[in-house]
Tab-separated table of C-alpha atoms in Angstrom:
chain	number	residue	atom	x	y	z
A	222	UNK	CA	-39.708	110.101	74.776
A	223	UNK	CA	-39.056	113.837	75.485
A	224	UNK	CA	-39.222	116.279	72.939
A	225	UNK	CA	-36.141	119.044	73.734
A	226	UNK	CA	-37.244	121.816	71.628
A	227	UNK	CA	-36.360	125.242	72.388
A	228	UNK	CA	-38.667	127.129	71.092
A	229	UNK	CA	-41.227	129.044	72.899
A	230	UNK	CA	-44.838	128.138	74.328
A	231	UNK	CA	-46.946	127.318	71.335
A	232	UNK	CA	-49.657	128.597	73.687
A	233	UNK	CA	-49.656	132.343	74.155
A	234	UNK	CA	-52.989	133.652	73.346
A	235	UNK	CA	-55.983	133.004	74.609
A	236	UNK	CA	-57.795	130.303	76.128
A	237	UNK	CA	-61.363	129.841	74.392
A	238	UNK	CA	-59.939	127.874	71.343
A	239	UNK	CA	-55.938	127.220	71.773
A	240	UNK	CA	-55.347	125.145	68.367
A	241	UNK	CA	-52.116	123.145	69.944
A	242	UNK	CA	-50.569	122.540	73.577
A	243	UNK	CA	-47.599	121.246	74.533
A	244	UNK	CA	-48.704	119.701	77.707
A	245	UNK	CA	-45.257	117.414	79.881
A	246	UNK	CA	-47.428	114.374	82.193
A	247	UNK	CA	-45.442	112.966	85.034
A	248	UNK	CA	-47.226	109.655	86.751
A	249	UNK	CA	-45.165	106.383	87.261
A	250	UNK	CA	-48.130	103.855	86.744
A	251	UNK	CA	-48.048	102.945	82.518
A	252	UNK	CA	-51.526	102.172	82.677
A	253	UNK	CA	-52.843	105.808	83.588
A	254	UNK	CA	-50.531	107.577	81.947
A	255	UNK	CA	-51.575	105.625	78.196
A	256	UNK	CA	-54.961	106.340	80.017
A	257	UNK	CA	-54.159	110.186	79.925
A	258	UNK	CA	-52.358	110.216	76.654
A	259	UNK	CA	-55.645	108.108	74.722
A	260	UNK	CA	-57.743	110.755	76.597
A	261	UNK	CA	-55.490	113.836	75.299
A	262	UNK	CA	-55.893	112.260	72.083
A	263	UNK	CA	-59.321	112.916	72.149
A	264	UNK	CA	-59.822	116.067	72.942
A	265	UNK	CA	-60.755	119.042	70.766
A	266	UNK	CA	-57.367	121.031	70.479
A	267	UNK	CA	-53.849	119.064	69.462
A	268	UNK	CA	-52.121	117.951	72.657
A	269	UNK	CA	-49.061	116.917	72.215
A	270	UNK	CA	-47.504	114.928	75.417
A	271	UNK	CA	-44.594	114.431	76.645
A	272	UNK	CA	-44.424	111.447	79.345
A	273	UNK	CA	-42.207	110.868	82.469
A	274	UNK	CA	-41.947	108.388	84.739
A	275	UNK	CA	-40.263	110.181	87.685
A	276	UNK	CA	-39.406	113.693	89.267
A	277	UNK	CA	-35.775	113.224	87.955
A	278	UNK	CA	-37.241	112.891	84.702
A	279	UNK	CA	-39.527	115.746	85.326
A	280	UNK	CA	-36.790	118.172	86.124
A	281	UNK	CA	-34.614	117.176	82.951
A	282	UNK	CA	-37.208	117.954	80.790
A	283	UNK	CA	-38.668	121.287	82.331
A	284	UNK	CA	-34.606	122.152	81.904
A	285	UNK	CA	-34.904	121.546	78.299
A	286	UNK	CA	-38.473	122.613	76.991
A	287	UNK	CA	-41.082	125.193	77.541
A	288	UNK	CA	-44.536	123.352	77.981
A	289	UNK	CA	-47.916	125.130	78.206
A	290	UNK	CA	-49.352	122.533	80.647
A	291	UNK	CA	-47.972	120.172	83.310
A	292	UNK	CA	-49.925	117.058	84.999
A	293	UNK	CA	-48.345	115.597	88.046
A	294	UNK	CA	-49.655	112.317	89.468
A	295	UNK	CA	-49.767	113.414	93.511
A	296	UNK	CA	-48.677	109.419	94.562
A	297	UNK	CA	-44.982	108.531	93.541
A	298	UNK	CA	-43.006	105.728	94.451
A	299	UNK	CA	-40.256	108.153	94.956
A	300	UNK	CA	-40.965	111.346	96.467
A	301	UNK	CA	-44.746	113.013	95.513
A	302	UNK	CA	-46.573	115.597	93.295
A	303	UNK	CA	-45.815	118.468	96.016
A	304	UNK	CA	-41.777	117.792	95.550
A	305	UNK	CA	-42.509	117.514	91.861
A	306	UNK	CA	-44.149	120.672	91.889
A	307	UNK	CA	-41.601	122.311	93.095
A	308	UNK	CA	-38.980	121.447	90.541
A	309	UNK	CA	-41.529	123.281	87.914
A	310	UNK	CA	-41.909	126.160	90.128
A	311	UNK	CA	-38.368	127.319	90.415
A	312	UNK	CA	-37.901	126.294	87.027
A	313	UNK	CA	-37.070	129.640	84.737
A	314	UNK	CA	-38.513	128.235	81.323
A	315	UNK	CA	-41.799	127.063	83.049
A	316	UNK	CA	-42.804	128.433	86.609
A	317	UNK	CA	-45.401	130.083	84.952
A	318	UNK	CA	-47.340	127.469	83.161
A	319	UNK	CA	-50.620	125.901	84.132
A	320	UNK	CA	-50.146	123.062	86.287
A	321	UNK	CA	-52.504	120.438	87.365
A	322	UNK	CA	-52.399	117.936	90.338
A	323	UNK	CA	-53.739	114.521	89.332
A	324	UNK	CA	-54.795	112.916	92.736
A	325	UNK	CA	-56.715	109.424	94.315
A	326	UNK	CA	-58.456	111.597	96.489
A	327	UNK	CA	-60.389	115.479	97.173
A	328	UNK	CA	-59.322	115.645	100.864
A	329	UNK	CA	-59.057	119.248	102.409
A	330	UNK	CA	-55.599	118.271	103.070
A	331	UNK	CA	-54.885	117.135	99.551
A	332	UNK	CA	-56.325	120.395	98.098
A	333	UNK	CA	-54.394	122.607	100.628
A	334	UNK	CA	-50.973	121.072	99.564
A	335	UNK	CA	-51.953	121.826	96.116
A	336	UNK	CA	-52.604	124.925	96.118
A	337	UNK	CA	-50.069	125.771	98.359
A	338	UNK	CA	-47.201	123.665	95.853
A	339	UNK	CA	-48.486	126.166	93.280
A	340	UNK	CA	-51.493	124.395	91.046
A	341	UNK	CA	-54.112	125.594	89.309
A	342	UNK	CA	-56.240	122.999	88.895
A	343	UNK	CA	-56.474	119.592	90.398
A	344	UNK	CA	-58.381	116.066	88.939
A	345	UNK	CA	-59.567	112.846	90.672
A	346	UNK	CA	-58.424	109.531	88.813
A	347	UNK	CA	-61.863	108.483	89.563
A	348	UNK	CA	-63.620	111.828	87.992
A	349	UNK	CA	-61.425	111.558	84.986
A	350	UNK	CA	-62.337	111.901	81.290
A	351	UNK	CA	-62.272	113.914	77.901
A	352	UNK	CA	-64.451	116.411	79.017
A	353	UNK	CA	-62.954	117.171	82.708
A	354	UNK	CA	-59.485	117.000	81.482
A	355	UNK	CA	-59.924	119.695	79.102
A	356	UNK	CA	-62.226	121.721	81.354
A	357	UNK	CA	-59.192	121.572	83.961
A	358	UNK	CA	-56.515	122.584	81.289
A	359	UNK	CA	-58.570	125.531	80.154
A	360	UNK	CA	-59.515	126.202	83.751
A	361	UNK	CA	-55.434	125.973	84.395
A	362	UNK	CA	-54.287	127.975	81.264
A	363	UNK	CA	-56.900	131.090	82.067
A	364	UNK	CA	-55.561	131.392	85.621
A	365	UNK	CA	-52.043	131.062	84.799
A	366	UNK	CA	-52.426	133.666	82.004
A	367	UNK	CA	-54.449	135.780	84.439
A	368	UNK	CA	-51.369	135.941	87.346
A	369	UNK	CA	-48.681	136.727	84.602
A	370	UNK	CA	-50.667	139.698	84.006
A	371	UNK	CA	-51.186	140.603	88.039
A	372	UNK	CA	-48.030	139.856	88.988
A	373	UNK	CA	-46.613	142.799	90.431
A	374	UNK	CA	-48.982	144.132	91.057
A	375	UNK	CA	-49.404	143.729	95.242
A	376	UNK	CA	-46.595	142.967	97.105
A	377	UNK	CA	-46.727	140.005	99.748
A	378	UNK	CA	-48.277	142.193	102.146
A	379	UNK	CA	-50.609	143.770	100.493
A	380	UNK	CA	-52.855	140.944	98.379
A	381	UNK	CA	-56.355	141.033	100.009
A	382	UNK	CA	-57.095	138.418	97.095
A	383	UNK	CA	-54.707	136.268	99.128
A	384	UNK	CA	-55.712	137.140	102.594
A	385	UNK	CA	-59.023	136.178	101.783
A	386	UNK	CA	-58.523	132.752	100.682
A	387	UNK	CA	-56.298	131.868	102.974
A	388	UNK	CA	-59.228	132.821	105.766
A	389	UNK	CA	-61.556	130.585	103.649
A	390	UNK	CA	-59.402	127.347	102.759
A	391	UNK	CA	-58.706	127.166	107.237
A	392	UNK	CA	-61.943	128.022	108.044
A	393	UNK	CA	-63.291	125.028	110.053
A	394	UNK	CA	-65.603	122.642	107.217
A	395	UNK	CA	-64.218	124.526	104.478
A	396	UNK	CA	-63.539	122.617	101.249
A	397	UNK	CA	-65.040	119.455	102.842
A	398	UNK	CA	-69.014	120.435	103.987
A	399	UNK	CA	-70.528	123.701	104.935
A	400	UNK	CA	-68.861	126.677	105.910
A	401	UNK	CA	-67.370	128.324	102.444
A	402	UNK	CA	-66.229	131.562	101.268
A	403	UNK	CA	-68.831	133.748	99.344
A	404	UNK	CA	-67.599	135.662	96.561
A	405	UNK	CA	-70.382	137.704	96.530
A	406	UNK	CA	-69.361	139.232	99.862
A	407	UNK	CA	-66.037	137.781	101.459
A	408	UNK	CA	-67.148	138.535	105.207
A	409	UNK	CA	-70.098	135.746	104.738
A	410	UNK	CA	-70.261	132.533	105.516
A	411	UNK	CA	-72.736	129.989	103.507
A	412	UNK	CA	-74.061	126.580	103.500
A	413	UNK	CA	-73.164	125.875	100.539
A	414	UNK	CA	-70.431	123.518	99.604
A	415	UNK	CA	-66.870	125.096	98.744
A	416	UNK	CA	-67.144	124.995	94.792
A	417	UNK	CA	-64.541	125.296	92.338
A	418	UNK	CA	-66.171	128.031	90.945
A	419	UNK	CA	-65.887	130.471	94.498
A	420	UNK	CA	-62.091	128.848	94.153
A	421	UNK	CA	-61.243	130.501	90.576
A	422	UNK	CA	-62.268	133.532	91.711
A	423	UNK	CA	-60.122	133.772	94.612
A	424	UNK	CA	-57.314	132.139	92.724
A	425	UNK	CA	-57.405	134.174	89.393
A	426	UNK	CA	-56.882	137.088	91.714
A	427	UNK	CA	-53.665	135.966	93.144
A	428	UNK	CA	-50.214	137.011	91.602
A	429	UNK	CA	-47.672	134.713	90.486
A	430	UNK	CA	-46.640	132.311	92.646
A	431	UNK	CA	-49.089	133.364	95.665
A	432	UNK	CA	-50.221	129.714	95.569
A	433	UNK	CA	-47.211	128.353	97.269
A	434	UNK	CA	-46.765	131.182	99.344
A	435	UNK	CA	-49.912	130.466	101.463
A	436	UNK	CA	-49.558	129.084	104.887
């Protein structure tokens, strides 16, 4: 099922038109994950997919091959998404590849813990198709590529990137009805809903690995 190739990311340029990815999709339910793999199929770039069925399976294969993307199902019969995450984040070959969080749900809770095990982007089974799948792998890929190139560049204590999202993700209503953050001008509150657009900007700005490092 796994391909153990050794070579290096096939993606390393940019992200407007990446002609192959090597994407690794962890979800235990057969029926989503040929779901996922018809829908990769479809897209306009060359996916090709390696599938697990469990976070043991996960970690075995991050050991032995460099992807470009990983999808983790959030719900798994043993352990979850967040514990998955974490085996890609400490992993040396990949903790710097996009990841996205596959979940039932867009709970403030839900989108916390993802964020917080390190994701870039995160999809609803119920929102999913071609078109949001790759929108949420290009989405992923940009800000991935964008904190390899600001890592270092603030230590812990001095991201104001950070600091800032971390005032607008536990501000009370945030992510789930009015109160947001306003890119525009940080100190503001708006109406408006928390969109993934004001999101990406907070996020590209982060370095590597800030998004598990939030509490």
């Amino acid at each position: 099922m796994l391909n153990t190739s050794q070579s290096a990311p096939s993606y390393t340029g940019a992200v407007q038109t990446p002609r192959e990815l090597r994407c690794l999709l962890l979800d235990d339910s057969t029926f989503d994950r040929a779901r996922i793999r018809r829908l990769s199929q479809s897209l306009d770039i060359v996916v090709k997919l390696d599938e697990v069925e469990s976070i043991s399976e996960l970690d075995q294969a991050v050991r032995c091959t460099y992807y470009d993307i990983v999808l983790i199902d959030f719900r798994l019969p043993i352990g979850d998404g967040l514990i998955a995450m974490s085996y890609v984040m400490r992993n040396s070959r990949n903790s710097a590849i996009a990841k996205i969080m596959i979940t039932g749900d867009r709970t403030r809770e839900t989108i916390l813990s993802a964020l917080r095990a390190g994701c870039h982007d995160f999809l609803t089974k119920e929102e999913l198709d071609a078109v949001a799948l790759q929108k949420a792998m290009f989405h992923a890929l940009a800000l991935a590529k964008h904190q390899k190139q600001q890592a270092g560049r603030f230590t812990p204590d001095e991201n104001p990137a950070r600091d800032r999202l971390i005032n607008a993700i536990h501000a009370p209503a945030t992510l789930d009805g009015r109160a947001a953050y306003s890119p525009a001008n940080p100190g503001r509150e708006t109406t408006s809903k928390f969109e993934a657009s004001d999101l990406e900007v907070l996020l590209s700005s982060l370095g590597e690995g800030d998004g598990h490092l939030i509490h």
